[in-house]
Coordinates of C-alpha atoms and ligand atoms in Angstrom, one line a residue:
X1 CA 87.1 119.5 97.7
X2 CA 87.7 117.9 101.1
X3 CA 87.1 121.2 103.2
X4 CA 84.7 122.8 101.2
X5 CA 82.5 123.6 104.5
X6 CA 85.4 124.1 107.4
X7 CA 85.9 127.8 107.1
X8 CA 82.6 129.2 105.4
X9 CA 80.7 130.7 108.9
X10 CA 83.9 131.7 111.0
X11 CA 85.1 135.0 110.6
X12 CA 88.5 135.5 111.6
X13 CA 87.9 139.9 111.6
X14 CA 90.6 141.7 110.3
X15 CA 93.6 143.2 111.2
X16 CA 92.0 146.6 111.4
X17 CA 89.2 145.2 113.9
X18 CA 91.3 143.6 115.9
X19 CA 93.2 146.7 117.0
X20 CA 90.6 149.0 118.1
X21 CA 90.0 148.5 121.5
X22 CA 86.7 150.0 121.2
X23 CA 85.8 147.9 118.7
X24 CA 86.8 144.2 120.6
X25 CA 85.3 145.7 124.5
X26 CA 81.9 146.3 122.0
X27 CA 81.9 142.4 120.9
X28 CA 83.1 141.3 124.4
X29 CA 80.3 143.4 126.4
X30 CA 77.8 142.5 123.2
X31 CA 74.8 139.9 124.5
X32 CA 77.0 137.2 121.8
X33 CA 80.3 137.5 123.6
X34 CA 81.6 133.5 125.0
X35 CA 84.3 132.8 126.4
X36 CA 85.9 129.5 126.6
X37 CA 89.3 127.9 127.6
X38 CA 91.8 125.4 126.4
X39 CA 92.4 122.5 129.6
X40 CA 95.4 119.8 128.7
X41 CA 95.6 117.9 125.9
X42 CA 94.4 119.9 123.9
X43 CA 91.2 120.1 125.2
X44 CA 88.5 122.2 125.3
X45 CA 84.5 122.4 127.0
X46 CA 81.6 120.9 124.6
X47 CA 78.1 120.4 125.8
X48 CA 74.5 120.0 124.1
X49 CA 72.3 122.6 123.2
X50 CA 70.1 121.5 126.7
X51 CA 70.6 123.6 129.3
X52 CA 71.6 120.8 131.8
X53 CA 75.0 122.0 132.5
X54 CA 76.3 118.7 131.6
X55 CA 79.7 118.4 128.9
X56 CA 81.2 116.3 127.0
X57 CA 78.7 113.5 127.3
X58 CA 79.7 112.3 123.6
X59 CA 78.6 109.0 122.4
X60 CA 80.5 106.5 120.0
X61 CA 82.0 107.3 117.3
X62 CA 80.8 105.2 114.2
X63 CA 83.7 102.6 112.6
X64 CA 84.0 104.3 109.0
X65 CA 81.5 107.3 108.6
X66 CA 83.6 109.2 111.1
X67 CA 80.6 110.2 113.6
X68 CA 77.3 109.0 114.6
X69 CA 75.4 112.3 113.2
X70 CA 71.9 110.9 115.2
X71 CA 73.8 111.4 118.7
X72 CA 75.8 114.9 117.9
X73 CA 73.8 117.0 116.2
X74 CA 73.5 119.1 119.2
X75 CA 77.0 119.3 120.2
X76 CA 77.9 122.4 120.6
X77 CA 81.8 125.0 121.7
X78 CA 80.4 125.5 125.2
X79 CA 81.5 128.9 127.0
X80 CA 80.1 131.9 129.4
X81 CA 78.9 135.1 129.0
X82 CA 82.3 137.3 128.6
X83 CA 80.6 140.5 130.1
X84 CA 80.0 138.7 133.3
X85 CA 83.6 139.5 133.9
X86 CA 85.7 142.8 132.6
X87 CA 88.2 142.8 129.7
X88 CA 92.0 141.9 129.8
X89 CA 94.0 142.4 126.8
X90 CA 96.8 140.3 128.2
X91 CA 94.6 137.2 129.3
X92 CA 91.8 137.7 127.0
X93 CA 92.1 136.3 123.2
X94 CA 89.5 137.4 120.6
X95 CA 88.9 134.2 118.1
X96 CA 86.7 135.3 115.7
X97 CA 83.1 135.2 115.1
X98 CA 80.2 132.4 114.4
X99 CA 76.8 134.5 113.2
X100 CA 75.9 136.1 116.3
X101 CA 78.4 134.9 118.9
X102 CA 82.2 136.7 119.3
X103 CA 84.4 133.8 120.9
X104 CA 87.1 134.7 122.8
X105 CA 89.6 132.5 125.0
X106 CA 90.9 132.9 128.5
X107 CA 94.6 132.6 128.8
X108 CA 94.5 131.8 132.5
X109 CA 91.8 129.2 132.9
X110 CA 92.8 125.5 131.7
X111 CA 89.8 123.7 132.6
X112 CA 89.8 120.0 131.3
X113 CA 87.3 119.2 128.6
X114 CA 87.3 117.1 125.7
X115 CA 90.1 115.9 123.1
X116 CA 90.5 118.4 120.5
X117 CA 90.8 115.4 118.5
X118 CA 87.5 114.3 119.1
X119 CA 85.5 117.3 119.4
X120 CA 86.3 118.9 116.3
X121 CA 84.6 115.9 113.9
X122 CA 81.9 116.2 116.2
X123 CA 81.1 120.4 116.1
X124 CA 79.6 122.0 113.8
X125 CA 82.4 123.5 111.4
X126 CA 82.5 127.1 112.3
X127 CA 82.5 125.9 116.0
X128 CA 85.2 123.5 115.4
X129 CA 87.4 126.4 113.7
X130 CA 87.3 128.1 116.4
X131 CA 88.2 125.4 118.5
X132 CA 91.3 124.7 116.4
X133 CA 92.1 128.7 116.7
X134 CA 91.7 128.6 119.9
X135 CA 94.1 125.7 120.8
X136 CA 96.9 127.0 118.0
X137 CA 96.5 130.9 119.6
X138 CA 97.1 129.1 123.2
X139 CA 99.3 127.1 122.9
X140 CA 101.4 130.0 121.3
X141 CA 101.1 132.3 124.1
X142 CA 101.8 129.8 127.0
X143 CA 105.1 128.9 125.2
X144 CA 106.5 131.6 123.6
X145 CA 105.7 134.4 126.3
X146 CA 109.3 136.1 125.8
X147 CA 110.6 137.7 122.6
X148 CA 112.9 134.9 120.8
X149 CA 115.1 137.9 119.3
X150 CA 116.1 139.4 122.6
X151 CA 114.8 137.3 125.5
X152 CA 112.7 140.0 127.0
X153 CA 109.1 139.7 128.2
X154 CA 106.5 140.5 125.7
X155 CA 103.1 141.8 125.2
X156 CA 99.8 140.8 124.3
X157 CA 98.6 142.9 120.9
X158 CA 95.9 143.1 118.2
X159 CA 93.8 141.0 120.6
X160 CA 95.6 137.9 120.7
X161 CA 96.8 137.6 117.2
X162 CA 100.1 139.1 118.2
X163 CA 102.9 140.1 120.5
X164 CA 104.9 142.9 120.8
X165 CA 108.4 143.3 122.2
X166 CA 109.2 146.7 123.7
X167 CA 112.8 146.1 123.7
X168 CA 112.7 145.2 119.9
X169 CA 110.3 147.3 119.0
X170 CA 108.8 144.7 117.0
X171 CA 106.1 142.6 116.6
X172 CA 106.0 139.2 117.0
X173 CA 103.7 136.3 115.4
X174 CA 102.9 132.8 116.3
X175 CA 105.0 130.1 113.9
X176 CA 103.5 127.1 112.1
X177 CA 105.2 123.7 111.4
X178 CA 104.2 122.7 108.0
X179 CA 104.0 118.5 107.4
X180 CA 103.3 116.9 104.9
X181 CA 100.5 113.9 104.9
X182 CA 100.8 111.9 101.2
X183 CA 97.7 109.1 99.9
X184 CA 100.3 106.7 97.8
X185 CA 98.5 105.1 95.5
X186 CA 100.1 102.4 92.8
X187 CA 99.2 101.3 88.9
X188 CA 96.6 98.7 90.3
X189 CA 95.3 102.0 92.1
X190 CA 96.1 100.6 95.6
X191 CA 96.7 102.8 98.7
X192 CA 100.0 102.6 100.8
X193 CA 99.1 102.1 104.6
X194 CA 101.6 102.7 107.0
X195 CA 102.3 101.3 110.5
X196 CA 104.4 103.3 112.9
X197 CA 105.8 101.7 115.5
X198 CA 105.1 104.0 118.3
X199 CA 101.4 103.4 117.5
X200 CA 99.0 100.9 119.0
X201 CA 98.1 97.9 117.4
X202 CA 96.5 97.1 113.4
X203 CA 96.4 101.5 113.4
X204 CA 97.5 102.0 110.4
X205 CA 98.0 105.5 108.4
X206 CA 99.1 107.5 105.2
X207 CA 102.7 108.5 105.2
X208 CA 103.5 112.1 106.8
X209 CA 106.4 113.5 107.8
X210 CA 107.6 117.6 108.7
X211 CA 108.8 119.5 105.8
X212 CA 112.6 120.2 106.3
X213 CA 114.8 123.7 106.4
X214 CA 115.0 124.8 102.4
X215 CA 112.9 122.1 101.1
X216 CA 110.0 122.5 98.9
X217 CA 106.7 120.4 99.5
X218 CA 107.7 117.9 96.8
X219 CA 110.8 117.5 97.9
X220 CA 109.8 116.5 101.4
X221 CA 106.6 114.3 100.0
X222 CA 109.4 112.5 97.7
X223 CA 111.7 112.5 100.6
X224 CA 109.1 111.1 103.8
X225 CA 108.1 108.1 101.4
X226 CA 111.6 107.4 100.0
X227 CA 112.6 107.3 103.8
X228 CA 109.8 105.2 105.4
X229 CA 109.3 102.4 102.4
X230 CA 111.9 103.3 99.5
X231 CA 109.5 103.6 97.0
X232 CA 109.9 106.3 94.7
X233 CA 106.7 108.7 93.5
X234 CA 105.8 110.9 91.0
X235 CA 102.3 113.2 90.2
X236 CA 102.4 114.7 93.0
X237 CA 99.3 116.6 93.5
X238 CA 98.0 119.0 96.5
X239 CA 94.8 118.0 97.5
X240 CA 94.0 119.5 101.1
X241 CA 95.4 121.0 104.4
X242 CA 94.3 121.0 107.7
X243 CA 95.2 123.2 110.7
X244 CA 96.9 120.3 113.7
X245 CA 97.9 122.6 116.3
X246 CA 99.6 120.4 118.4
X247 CA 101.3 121.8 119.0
X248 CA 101.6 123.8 116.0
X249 CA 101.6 122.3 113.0
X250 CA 99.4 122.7 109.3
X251 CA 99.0 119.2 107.6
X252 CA 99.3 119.6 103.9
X253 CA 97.9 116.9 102.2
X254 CA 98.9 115.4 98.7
X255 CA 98.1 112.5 96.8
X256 CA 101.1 110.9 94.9
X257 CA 101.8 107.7 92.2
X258 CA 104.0 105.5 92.9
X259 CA 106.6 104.1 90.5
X260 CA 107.2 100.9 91.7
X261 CA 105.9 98.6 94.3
X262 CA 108.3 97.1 96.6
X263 CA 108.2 97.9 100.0
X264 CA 110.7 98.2 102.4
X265 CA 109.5 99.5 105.3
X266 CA 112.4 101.5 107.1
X267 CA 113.6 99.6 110.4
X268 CA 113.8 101.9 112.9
X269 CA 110.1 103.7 112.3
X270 CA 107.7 102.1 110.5
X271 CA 106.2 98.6 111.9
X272 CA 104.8 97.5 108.7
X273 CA 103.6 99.1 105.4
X274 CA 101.0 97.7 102.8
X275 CA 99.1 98.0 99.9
X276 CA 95.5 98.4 101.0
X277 CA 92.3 97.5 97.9
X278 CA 89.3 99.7 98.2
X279 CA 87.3 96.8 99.4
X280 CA 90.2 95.1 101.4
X281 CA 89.4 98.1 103.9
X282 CA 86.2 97.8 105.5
X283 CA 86.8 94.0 106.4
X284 CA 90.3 94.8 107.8
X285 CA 87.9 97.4 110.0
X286 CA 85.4 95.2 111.0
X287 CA 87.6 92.0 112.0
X288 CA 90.3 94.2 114.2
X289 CA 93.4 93.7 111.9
X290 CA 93.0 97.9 110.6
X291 CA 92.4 100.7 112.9
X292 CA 92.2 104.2 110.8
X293 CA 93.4 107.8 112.5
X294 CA 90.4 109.4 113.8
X295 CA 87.7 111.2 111.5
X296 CA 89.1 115.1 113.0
X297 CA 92.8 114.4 110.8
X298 CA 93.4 115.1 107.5
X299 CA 94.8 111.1 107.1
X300 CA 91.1 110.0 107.7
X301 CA 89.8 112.6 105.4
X302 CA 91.7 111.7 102.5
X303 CA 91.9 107.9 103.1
X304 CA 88.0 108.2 102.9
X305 CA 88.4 110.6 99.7
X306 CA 90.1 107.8 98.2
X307 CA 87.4 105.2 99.3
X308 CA 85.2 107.0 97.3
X309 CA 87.0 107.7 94.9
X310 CA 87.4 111.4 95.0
X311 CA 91.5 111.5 94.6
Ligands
ZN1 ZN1 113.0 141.5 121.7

């Protein structure tokens, strides 16, 4: 329902793709072969569809409606012509495919571009999968570069979608961190709005928390709001998920009832917490006191599902 469009023109290719070299030097020497790079951050290179060399020149992102469509239409993944330079299977990470274009990522460049966070609301969707990809494969290989079994070095395989540990003799795959993200609502079918206090002021967000060793998702949905405001839920319902990979994590997202009320907000975490109307929310937007995550995270996805009430 929410991410009906994310995935639809980004093919991942297959396992059996992936490791023929024949088959990845033809896409990476093909006229569609781009390469790109993840800088700090995560960020990575945007530019518009003129060829003026110019990125990231993004204008302001709209209050509710996420992004101002009229000024990024033509935002586009920017990268170069892979067969300008020759292939390296340890530096070079095939990402997938977008019509024409093969995307792969270079390990060893890190050049600064923009937020993940705001370039993915603002690419088209296949473009902004494989800007997630990319960022989640990276990250992976700059951190984990030795084999956690037996401490050895390790080797780039299957073009970037694994490693492979000589001493082991085993392969080696890159680990996810699954969290869970939860839209509370209650009887008078108000949503629960969080504030953490690490965050900056009047942002407010949905209740998420990671998912534990040996817990189910319920459990840790019944757990995370039990622990930040001691309410206790029921219906608990998967909705969406979302790929966060910073560094690593997937974002499951649930909506949930609650059974009571009352609110208390745990001390140590969580600044404030409240019961938010549907048309409480755009006021609270446009006079400062409410500040929603940004329109890339799951949060703002389903707190807007709710505001139309899609949940
Ligand atoms: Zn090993």
């Amino acid at each position: 329902m929410l991410d009906s469009d994310l995935r639809l023109r980004f093919d991942r290719f297959d396992h059996s793709r992936r490791s023929d070299p024949a088959w990845v030097a033809e896409r990476w020497n093909s006229p569609g072969g781009q390469i790109m790079s993840v800088g700090a951050g995560p960020s990575v290179n945007v530019g518009r569809d003129q060829p003026d060399g110019d990125h990231w020149l993004i204008g302001g992102l709209a209050v509710l409606g996420g992004v101002d469509r009229s000024d990024s239409d033509e935002v586009r993944l920017a990268g170069q012509p892979s067969r300008r330079s020759s292939y390296d299977a340890q530096r070079h990470l095939l990402l997938g495919g977008v019509g024409d274009v093969t995307w792969f990522c270079d390990l060893s460049v890190a050049r600064p571009g923009l937020d993940l966070r705001l370039a993915v609301p603002l690419l088209p969707a296949a473009e902004a999968a494989v800007a997630m990809t990319a960022v989640a494969l990276t990250n992976w290989h700059r951190a984990e570069p030795y084999c956690p079994g037996c401490g050895g070095p390790s080797q780039i395989r299957q073009a970037g979608a694994a490693r492979w540990c000589q001493g082991c003799q085993q392969d080696l795959f890159p680990r996810t961190d699954p969290a869970v993200i939860v839209a509370v609502t209650d009887d008078r079918d108000r949503l629960l709005l969080a504030h953490n206090r690490l965050w900056e002021q009047a942002r407010y967000s949905l209740v998420a928390g990671f998912v534990e060793a040996g817990e189910t998702l319920e459990e840790a949905v019944q757990r995370e709001i039990a622990e930040e405001v001691k309410v206790q839920v029921d219906r608990i319902r998967y909705v969406a998920s979302q790929p966060w990979p910073m560094p690593r994590s997937l974002m499951l997202g649930f909506a949930a009832h609650a059974i009571g009320t009352r609110l208390t907000p745990d001390e140590g975490e969580i600044g404030d917490a409240r019961w938010f109307r549907r048309d409480q929310i755009p006021g609270a937007i446009e006079d400062g006191s409410l500040r929603l995550p940004g329109p890339a995270s799951i949060a703002f996805r389903l707190i807007r599902a709710w505001i139309e009430g899609l949940l």
